[in-house]
Amino acid sequence: MPISYTDQQIHDKAVQLGLITADAELPRNLRGRVVAAMAHGDAAERAAPVEPQLAQEIAIHGNSILVDGEPFPWLVAAQPMDIGLNPDGVSTVRLTLMAATVQVIRPEPRPESE
């Protein structure tokens, strides 16, 4: 997938890197360096494992599911949901996700010294 950034994104990154001020124009000889820095950062972000986080709020309105105010990005099967409400702690929602394919990979066995 080709990397593509807008002129404004490149300008903003150059300002963030301290190469220019916000009202200055980016010299053409620095543009490639800024794009390379952006691409490197994007690659590192994709490679870094995402830490699981606790949702602050899940709202279910008919067919719409919002997680922390953002639409849930996956298809949910028309199956009953299991909702556990716990006013004194962490509540839970169990639902069925739809997928074109599913792959189950066994974890490698841990050495006994761990």
PDB file of C-alpha atoms in Angstrom:
ATOM      1  CA  MET A   1       0.000   0.000   0.000  1.00  0.00           C
ATOM      2  CA  PRO A   2       1.581   3.311  -1.039  1.00  0.00           C
ATOM      3  CA  ILE A   3       2.265   5.915   1.612  1.00  0.00           C
ATOM      4  CA  SER A   4       0.415   9.179   1.043  1.00  0.00           C
ATOM      5  CA  TYR A   5       0.358  12.343   3.156  1.00  0.00           C
ATOM      6  CA  THR A   6      -1.295  15.674   2.463  1.00  0.00           C
ATOM      7  CA  ASP A   7       0.764  18.854   2.201  1.00  0.00           C
ATOM      8  CA  GLN A   8      -0.839  20.028   5.449  1.00  0.00           C
ATOM      9  CA  GLN A   9       0.165  16.826   7.289  1.00  0.00           C
ATOM     10  CA  ILE A  10       3.747  17.198   6.040  1.00  0.00           C
ATOM     11  CA  HIS A  11       3.825  20.876   7.050  1.00  0.00           C
ATOM     12  CA  ASP A  12       2.418  20.063  10.517  1.00  0.00           C
ATOM     13  CA  LYS A  13       5.021  17.325  11.052  1.00  0.00           C
ATOM     14  CA  ALA A  14       7.829  19.702   9.994  1.00  0.00           C
ATOM     15  CA  VAL A  15       6.580  22.211  12.577  1.00  0.00           C
ATOM     16  CA  GLN A  16       6.372  19.447  15.211  1.00  0.00           C
ATOM     17  CA  LEU A  17       9.956  18.407  14.410  1.00  0.00           C
ATOM     18  CA  GLY A  18      11.095  22.017  14.775  1.00  0.00           C
ATOM     19  CA  LEU A  19      12.325  22.282  11.184  1.00  0.00           C
ATOM     20  CA  ILE A  20      10.143  25.321  10.446  1.00  0.00           C
ATOM     21  CA  THR A  21       7.773  27.668  12.246  1.00  0.00           C
ATOM     22  CA  ALA A  22       4.022  27.374  11.770  1.00  0.00           C
ATOM     23  CA  ASP A  23       3.893  30.351   9.393  1.00  0.00           C
ATOM     24  CA  ALA A  24       6.901  29.277   7.289  1.00  0.00           C
ATOM     25  CA  GLU A  25       6.940  27.220   4.111  1.00  0.00           C
ATOM     26  CA  LEU A  26       8.791  23.879   4.107  1.00  0.00           C
ATOM     27  CA  PRO A  27      11.854  23.932   1.826  1.00  0.00           C
ATOM     28  CA  ARG A  28      11.678  21.232  -0.858  1.00  0.00           C
ATOM     29  CA  ASN A  29      15.029  19.770   0.227  1.00  0.00           C
ATOM     30  CA  LEU A  30      13.533  18.930   3.668  1.00  0.00           C
ATOM     31  CA  ARG A  31      10.229  17.499   2.409  1.00  0.00           C
ATOM     32  CA  GLY A  32      11.649  13.998   1.798  1.00  0.00           C
ATOM     33  CA  ARG A  33      13.121  13.865   5.292  1.00  0.00           C
ATOM     34  CA  VAL A  34       9.810  14.832   6.858  1.00  0.00           C
ATOM     35  CA  VAL A  35       7.913  12.211   4.827  1.00  0.00           C
ATOM     36  CA  ALA A  36      10.520   9.595   5.794  1.00  0.00           C
ATOM     37  CA  ALA A  37      10.092  10.503   9.477  1.00  0.00           C
ATOM     38  CA  MET A  38       6.320  10.200   9.135  1.00  0.00           C
ATOM     39  CA  ALA A  39       6.563   6.841   7.358  1.00  0.00           C
ATOM     40  CA  HIS A  40       8.999   5.529   9.967  1.00  0.00           C
ATOM     41  CA  GLY A  41       6.644   6.596  12.767  1.00  0.00           C
ATOM     42  CA  ASP A  42       3.663   5.005  11.032  1.00  0.00           C
ATOM     43  CA  ALA A  43       5.567   1.730  10.524  1.00  0.00           C
ATOM     44  CA  ALA A  44       6.630   1.678  14.179  1.00  0.00           C
ATOM     45  CA  GLU A  45       3.049   2.321  15.235  1.00  0.00           C
ATOM     46  CA  ARG A  46       1.782  -0.595  13.133  1.00  0.00           C
ATOM     47  CA  ALA A  47       4.492  -2.913  14.470  1.00  0.00           C
ATOM     48  CA  ALA A  48       3.967  -2.019  18.130  1.00  0.00           C
ATOM     49  CA  PRO A  49       1.554  -4.362  19.908  1.00  0.00           C
ATOM     50  CA  VAL A  50      -1.609  -2.627  21.022  1.00  0.00           C
ATOM     51  CA  GLU A  51      -2.113  -2.818  24.761  1.00  0.00           C
ATOM     52  CA  PRO A  52      -5.608  -3.982  25.722  1.00  0.00           C
ATOM     53  CA  GLN A  53      -7.622  -1.312  27.465  1.00  0.00           C
ATOM     54  CA  LEU A  54     -10.789  -1.236  29.509  1.00  0.00           C
ATOM     55  CA  ALA A  55     -13.691   0.444  27.709  1.00  0.00           C
ATOM     56  CA  GLN A  56     -15.094   3.285  29.770  1.00  0.00           C
ATOM     57  CA  GLU A  57     -18.592   2.966  28.316  1.00  0.00           C
ATOM     58  CA  ILE A  58     -20.459   0.642  25.975  1.00  0.00           C
ATOM     59  CA  ALA A  59     -23.788   1.935  24.689  1.00  0.00           C
ATOM     60  CA  ILE A  60     -26.170  -0.312  22.741  1.00  0.00           C
ATOM     61  CA  HIS A  61     -28.965   1.445  20.827  1.00  0.00           C
ATOM     62  CA  GLY A  62     -30.860  -1.065  18.684  1.00  0.00           C
ATOM     63  CA  ASN A  63     -28.404  -2.115  15.955  1.00  0.00           C
ATOM     64  CA  SER A  64     -25.831   0.515  16.951  1.00  0.00           C
ATOM     65  CA  ILE A  65     -23.024  -0.286  19.390  1.00  0.00           C
ATOM     66  CA  LEU A  66     -20.807   2.537  20.647  1.00  0.00           C
ATOM     67  CA  VAL A  67     -17.585   1.853  22.561  1.00  0.00           C
ATOM     68  CA  ASP A  68     -16.322   4.984  24.315  1.00  0.00           C
ATOM     69  CA  GLY A  69     -18.457   7.037  21.959  1.00  0.00           C
ATOM     70  CA  GLU A  70     -17.035   5.442  18.786  1.00  0.00           C
ATOM     71  CA  PRO A  71     -19.025   3.071  16.543  1.00  0.00           C
ATOM     72  CA  PHE A  72     -18.035  -0.564  16.997  1.00  0.00           C
ATOM     73  CA  PRO A  73     -16.270  -1.300  13.686  1.00  0.00           C
ATOM     74  CA  TRP A  74     -17.145  -4.979  13.246  1.00  0.00           C
ATOM     75  CA  LEU A  75     -20.308  -6.785  12.233  1.00  0.00           C
ATOM     76  CA  VAL A  76     -22.210  -8.292  15.125  1.00  0.00           C
ATOM     77  CA  ALA A  77     -24.361 -11.383  14.546  1.00  0.00           C
ATOM     78  CA  ALA A  78     -28.063 -11.239  15.302  1.00  0.00           C
ATOM     79  CA  GLN A  79     -27.586 -13.449  18.352  1.00  0.00           C
ATOM     80  CA  PRO A  80     -28.566 -12.757  21.952  1.00  0.00           C
ATOM     81  CA  MET A  81     -26.050 -10.683  23.904  1.00  0.00           C
ATOM     82  CA  ASP A  82     -25.027 -11.620  27.413  1.00  0.00           C
ATOM     83  CA  ILE A  83     -24.850  -8.405  29.450  1.00  0.00           C
ATOM     84  CA  GLY A  84     -23.589  -8.451  33.013  1.00  0.00           C
ATOM     85  CA  LEU A  85     -24.204  -5.206  34.902  1.00  0.00           C
ATOM     86  CA  ASN A  86     -22.097  -4.634  37.989  1.00  0.00           C
ATOM     87  CA  PRO A  87     -22.644  -1.150  39.471  1.00  0.00           C
ATOM     88  CA  ASP A  88     -19.778  -1.677  41.947  1.00  0.00           C
ATOM     89  CA  GLY A  89     -17.150  -2.837  39.458  1.00  0.00           C
ATOM     90  CA  VAL A  90     -16.549  -3.885  35.870  1.00  0.00           C
ATOM     91  CA  SER A  91     -19.611  -4.777  33.782  1.00  0.00           C
ATOM     92  CA  THR A  92     -19.402  -7.115  30.780  1.00  0.00           C
ATOM     93  CA  VAL A  93     -20.956  -7.520  27.339  1.00  0.00           C
ATOM     94  CA  ARG A  94     -20.615 -10.785  25.424  1.00  0.00           C
ATOM     95  CA  LEU A  95     -21.595 -10.708  21.763  1.00  0.00           C
ATOM     96  CA  THR A  96     -20.995 -12.696  18.590  1.00  0.00           C
ATOM     97  CA  LEU A  97     -18.711 -11.196  15.935  1.00  0.00           C
ATOM     98  CA  MET A  98     -19.005 -12.182  12.298  1.00  0.00           C
ATOM     99  CA  ALA A  99     -15.874 -12.982  10.270  1.00  0.00           C
ATOM    100  CA  ALA A 100     -15.147 -14.187   6.745  1.00  0.00           C
ATOM    101  CA  THR A 101     -12.506 -16.562   8.126  1.00  0.00           C
ATOM    102  CA  VAL A 102     -11.329 -17.557  11.576  1.00  0.00           C
ATOM    103  CA  GLN A 103      -7.862 -18.802  12.443  1.00  0.00           C
ATOM    104  CA  VAL A 104      -7.001 -20.302  15.816  1.00  0.00           C
ATOM    105  CA  ILE A 105      -3.287 -20.483  16.611  1.00  0.00           C
ATOM    106  CA  ARG A 106      -2.069 -22.446  19.589  1.00  0.00           C
ATOM    107  CA  PRO A 107       0.359 -20.564  21.803  1.00  0.00           C
ATOM    108  CA  GLU A 108       3.839 -21.985  21.994  1.00  0.00           C
ATOM    109  CA  PRO A 109       4.428 -23.988  25.153  1.00  0.00           C
ATOM    110  CA  ARG A 110       6.167 -22.035  27.895  1.00  0.00           C
ATOM    111  CA  PRO A 111       9.344 -23.396  29.413  1.00  0.00           C
ATOM    112  CA  GLU A 112       8.760 -24.685  32.941  1.00  0.00           C
ATOM    113  CA  SER A 113      11.208 -22.142  34.349  1.00  0.00           C
ATOM    114  CA  GLU A 114       8.723 -19.279  33.787  1.00  0.00           C
TER     115      GLU A 114
END
